[in-house]
Short mmCIF file of C-alpha atoms and ligand atoms in Angstrom, two decimals:
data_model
loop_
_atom_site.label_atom_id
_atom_site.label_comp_id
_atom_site.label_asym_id
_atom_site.label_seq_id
_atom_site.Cartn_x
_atom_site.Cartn_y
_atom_site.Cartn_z
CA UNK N 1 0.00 0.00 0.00
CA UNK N 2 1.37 3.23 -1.09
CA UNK N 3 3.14 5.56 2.03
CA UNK N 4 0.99 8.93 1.85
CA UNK N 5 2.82 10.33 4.79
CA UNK N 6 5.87 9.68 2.18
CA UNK N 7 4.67 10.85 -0.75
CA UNK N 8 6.99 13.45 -2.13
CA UNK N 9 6.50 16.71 -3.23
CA UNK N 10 7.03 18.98 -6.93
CA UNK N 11 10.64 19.27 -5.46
CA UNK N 12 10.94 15.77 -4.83
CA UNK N 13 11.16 16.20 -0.96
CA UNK N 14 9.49 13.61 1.25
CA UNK N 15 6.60 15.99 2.56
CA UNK N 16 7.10 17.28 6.07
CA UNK N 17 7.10 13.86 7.63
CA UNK N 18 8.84 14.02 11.40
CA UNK N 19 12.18 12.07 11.36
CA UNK N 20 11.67 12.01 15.30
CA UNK N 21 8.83 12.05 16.84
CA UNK N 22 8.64 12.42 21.03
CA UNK N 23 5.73 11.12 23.23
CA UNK N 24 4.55 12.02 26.84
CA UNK N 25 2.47 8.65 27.51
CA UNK N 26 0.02 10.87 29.87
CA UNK N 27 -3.31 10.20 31.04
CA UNK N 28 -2.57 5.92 32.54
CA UNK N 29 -3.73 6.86 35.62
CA UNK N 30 -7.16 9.20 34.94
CA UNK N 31 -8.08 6.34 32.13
CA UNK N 32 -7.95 3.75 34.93
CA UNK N 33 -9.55 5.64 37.22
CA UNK N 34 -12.32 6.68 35.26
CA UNK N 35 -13.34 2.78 34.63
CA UNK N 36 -12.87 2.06 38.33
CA UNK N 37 -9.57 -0.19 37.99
CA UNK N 38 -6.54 0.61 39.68
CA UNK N 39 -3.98 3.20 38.21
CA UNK N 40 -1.83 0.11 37.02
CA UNK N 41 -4.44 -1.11 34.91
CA UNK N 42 -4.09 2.66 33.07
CA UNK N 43 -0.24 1.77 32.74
CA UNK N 44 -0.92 -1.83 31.19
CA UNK N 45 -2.92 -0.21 28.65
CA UNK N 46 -0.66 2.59 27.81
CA UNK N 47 1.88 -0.06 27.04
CA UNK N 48 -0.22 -1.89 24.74
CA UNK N 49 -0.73 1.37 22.91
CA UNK N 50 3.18 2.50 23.04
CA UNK N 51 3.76 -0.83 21.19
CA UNK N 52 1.10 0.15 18.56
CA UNK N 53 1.65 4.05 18.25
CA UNK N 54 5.83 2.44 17.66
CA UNK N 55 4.72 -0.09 15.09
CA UNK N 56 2.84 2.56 13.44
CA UNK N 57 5.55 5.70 13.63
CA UNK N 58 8.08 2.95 11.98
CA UNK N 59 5.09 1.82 9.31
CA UNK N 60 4.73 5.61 8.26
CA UNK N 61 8.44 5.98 7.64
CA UNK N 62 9.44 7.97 10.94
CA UNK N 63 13.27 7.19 11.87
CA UNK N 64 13.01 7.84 15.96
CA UNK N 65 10.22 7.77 18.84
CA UNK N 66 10.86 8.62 22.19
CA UNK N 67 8.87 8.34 24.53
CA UNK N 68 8.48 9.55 28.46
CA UNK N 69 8.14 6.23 30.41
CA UNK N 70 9.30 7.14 33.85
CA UNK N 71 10.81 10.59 34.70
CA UNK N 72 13.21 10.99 37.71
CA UNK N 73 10.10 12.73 39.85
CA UNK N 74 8.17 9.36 39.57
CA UNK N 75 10.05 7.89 42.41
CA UNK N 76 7.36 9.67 44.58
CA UNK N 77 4.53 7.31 42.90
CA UNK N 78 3.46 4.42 45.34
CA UNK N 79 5.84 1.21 45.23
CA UNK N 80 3.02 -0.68 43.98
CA UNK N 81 2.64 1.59 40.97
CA UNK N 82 6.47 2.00 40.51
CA UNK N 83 6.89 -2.00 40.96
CA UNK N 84 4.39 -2.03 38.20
CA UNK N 85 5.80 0.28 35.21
CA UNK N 86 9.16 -1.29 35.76
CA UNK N 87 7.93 -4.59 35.45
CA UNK N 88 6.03 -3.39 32.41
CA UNK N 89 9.20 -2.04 31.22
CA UNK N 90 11.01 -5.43 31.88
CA UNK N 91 8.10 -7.40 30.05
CA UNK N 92 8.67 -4.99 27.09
CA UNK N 93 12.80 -5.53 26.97
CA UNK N 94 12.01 -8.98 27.23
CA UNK N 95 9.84 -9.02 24.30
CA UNK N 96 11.86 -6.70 22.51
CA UNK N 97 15.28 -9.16 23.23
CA UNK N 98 13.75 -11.74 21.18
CA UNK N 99 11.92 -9.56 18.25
CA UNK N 100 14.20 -6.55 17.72
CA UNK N 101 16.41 -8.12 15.54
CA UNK N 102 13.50 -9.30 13.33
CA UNK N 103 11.48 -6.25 13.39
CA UNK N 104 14.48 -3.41 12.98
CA UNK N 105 14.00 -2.05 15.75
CA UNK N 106 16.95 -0.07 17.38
CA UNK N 107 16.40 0.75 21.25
CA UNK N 108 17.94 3.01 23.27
CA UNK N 109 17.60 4.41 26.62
CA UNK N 110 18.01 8.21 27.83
CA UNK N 111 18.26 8.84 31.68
CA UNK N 112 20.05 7.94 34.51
CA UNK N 113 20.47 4.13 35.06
CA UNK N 114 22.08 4.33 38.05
CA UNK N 115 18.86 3.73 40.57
CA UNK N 116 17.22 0.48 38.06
CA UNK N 117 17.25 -2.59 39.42
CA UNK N 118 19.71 -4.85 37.62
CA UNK N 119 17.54 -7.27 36.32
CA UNK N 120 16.11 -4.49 34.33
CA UNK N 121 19.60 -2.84 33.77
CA UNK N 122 21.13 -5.52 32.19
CA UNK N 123 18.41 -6.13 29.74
CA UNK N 124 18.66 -2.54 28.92
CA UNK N 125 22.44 -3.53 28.21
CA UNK N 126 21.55 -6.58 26.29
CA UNK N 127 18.79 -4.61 24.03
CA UNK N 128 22.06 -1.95 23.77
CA UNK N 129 24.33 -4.38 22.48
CA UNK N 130 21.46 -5.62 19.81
CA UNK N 131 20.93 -2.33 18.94
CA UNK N 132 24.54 -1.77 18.08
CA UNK N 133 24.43 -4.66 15.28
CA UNK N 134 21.53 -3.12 13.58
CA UNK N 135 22.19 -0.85 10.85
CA UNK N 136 21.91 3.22 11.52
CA UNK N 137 19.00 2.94 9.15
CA UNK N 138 16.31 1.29 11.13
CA UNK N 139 14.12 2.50 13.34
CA UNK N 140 15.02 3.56 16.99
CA UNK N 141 12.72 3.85 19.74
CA UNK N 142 14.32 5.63 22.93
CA UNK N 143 12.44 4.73 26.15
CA UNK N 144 13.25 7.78 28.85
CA UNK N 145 13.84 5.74 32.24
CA UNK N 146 14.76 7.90 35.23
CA UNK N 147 14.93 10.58 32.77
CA UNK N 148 14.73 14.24 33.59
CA UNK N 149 15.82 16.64 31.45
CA UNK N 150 17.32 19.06 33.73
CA UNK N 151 19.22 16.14 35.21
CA UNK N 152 20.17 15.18 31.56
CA UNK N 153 21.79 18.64 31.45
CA UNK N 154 23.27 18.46 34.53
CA UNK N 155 24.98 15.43 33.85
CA UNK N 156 26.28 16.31 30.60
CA UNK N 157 27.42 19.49 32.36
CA UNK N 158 29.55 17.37 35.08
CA UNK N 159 31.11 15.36 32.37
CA UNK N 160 32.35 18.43 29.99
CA UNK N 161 33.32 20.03 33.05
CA UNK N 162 35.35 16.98 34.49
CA UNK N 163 37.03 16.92 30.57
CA UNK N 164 38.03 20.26 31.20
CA UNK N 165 39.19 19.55 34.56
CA UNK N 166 41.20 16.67 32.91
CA UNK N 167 42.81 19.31 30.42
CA UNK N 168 41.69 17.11 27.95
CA UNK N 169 39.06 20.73 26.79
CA UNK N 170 38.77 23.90 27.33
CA UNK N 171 35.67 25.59 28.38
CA UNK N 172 35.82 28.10 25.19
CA UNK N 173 35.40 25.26 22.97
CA UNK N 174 31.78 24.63 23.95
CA UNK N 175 29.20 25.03 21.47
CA UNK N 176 25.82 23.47 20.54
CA UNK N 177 26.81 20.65 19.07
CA UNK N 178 29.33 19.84 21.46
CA UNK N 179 26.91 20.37 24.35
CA UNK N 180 24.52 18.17 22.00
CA UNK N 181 26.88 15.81 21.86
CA UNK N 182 27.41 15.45 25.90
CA UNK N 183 23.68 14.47 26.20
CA UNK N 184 21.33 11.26 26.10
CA UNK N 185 20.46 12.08 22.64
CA UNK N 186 23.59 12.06 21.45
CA UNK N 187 23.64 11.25 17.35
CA UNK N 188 19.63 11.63 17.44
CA UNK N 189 18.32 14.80 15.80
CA UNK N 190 15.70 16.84 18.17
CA UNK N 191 12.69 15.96 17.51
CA UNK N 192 10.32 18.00 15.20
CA UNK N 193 6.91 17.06 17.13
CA UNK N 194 5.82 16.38 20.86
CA UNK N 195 3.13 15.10 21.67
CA UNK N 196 1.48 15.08 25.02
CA UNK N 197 -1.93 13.17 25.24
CA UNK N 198 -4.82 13.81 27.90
CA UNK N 199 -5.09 17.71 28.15
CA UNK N 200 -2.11 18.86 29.87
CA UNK N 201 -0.29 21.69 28.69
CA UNK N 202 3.32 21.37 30.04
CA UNK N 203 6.10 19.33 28.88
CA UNK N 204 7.08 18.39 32.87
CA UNK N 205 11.23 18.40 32.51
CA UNK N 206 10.87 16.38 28.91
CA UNK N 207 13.50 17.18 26.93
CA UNK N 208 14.12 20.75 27.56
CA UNK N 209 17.70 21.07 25.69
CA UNK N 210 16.02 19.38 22.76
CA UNK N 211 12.60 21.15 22.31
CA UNK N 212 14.21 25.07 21.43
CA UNK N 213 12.09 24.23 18.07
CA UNK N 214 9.90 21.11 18.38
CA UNK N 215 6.12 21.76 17.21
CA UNK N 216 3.72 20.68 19.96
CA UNK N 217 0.52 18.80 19.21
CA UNK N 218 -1.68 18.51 22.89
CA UNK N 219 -4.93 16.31 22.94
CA UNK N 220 -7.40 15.44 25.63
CA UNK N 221 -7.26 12.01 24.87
CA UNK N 222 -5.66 9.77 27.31
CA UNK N 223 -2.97 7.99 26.45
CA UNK N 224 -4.93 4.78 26.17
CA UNK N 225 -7.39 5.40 23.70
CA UNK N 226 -4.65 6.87 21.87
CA UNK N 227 -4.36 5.78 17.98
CA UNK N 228 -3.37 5.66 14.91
CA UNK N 229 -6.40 7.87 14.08
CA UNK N 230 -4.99 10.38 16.39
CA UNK N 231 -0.98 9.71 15.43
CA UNK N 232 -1.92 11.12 11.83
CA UNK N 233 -3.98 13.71 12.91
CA UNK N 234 -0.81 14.95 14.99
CA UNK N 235 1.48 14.34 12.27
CA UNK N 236 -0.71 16.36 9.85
CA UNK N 237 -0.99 19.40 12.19
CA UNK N 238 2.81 19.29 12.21
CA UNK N 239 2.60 19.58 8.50
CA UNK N 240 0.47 22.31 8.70
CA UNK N 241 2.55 24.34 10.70
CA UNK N 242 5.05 27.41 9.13
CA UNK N 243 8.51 26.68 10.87
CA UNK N 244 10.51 29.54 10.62
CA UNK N 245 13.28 28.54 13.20
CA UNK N 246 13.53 32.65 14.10
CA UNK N 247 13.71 33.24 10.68
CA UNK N 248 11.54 34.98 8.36
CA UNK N 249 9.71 33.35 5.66
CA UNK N 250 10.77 34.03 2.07
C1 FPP G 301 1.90 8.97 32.92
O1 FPP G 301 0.50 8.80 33.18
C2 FPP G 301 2.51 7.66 32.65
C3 FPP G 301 3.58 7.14 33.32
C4 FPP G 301 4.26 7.86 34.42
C5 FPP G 301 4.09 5.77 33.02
C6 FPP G 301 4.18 5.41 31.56
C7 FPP G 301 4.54 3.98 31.45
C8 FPP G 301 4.00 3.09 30.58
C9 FPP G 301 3.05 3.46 29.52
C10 FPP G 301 4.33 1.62 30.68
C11 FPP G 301 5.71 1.19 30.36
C12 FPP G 301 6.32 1.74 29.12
C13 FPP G 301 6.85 1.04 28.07
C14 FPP G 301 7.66 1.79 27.07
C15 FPP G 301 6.66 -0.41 27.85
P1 FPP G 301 -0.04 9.10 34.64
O2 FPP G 301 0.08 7.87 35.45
O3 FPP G 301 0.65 10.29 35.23
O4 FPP G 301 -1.55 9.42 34.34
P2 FPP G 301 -2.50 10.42 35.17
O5 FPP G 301 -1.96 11.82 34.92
O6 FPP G 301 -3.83 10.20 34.53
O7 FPP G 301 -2.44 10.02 36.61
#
């Protein structure tokens, strides 16, 4: 079936698709709620629909997704409900250990593994290392796990600032790409839409460095009943919009 999201235009150019698109999975808890379950019920459904909304973003031709699965202010959660998206997260790696390689699907992880259990680290080490045989080309989903993103840019600052320390820089070489460079999404261009399901309007410490020009699409829809319907309706509003990048337009 032909790729409409890929069809090119008069210049040849494939039309306005997102190469990276970035997800707040929002809304587990109020969908749970709302239908009397408990909040990990909501969280077991949002996973079923990250592993759709993926399939699809990699069906329509989009080269990254990353998506918010834990930030580092979710430690204050209950440890029922934190037991519950890492084991979610585990069942997922698991999965993903055995299909990856089939599928082409690159993973990688953005965030601060220090605090995750092992068992769940060294999947995330394992899914690393299958990543690393794929080619560049396929599609890479990055799951944010203890991710925050002013602890992203606090870490990158520690480590330039321990190189310079070192003498192996010097502060006066820092730029944006070298900053870029010193963070989680290293290699990965920013991404061009974020989306943030079930009616909030903040992006709650999700990639702050990496937003300066992202187009936001918000939605009251809750992160489970999020779908493909919705995906394209995002991805065309992104096409709609005039990105001028604090330019002006010719
Ligand atoms: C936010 O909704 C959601 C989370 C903090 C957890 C997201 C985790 C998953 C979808 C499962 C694991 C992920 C993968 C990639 C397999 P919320 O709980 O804050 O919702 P609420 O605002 O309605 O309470």
């Amino acid at each position: 079936m032909a790729n409409i999201w890929k069809k090119k235009d008069t210049a040849g150019q494939t039309e306005r698709l997102p190469r990276h698109i970035a997800i707040i999975m929002d809304g587990n808890g109020r969908w749970a709620t709302q239908r009397g379950l408990p909040r990990t019920a909501g969280h077991k459904a949002g996973a079923e629909t990250f592993r759709r909304i993926a399939t699809c973003c990699k069906d329509l031709g989009v080269e990254y997704l990353t998506v918010y699965a834990f930030s580092t202010e979710n430690w204050k959660r209950s440890a029922e409900e934190v037991g519950a998206i890492m084991g979610l997260l585990k069942r997922y790696l698991l999965e993903a250990v055995d299909s990856m390689e089939r599928d082409h699907i690159r993973l990688r992880f953005f965030g601060d593994m220090t605090p995750i259990a092992p068992e769940l680290r060294a999947l995330a080490h394992e899914t690393d290392e299958i990543s690393a045989h794929l080619p560049a080309g396929d599609f890479q989903v990055n799951v944010c796990l203890n991710y925050g993103g002013r602890d992203e840019i606090l870490r990158a600052v520690r480590c330039f600032a321990a190189e310079c320390a070192a003498g192996e820089r010097k502060p006066e070489e820092l730029d944006e790409a070298l900053f870029s460079s010193c963070l989680d999404s290293r290699g990965i261009p920013d991404p061009e839409l974020i989306i943030r399901p079930s009616g909030e309007l903040r992006l709650s410490n999700f990639l702050l460095w990496q937003c300066a020009y992202s187009e936001f699409y918000f939605t009251d829809t809750l992160w489970p009943d999020f779908d493909e319907t919705e995906l394209k309706r995002a991805i065309e509003a992104y096409r709609q919009r005039d990105r001028r990048f604090g330019g002006v337009k010719k």
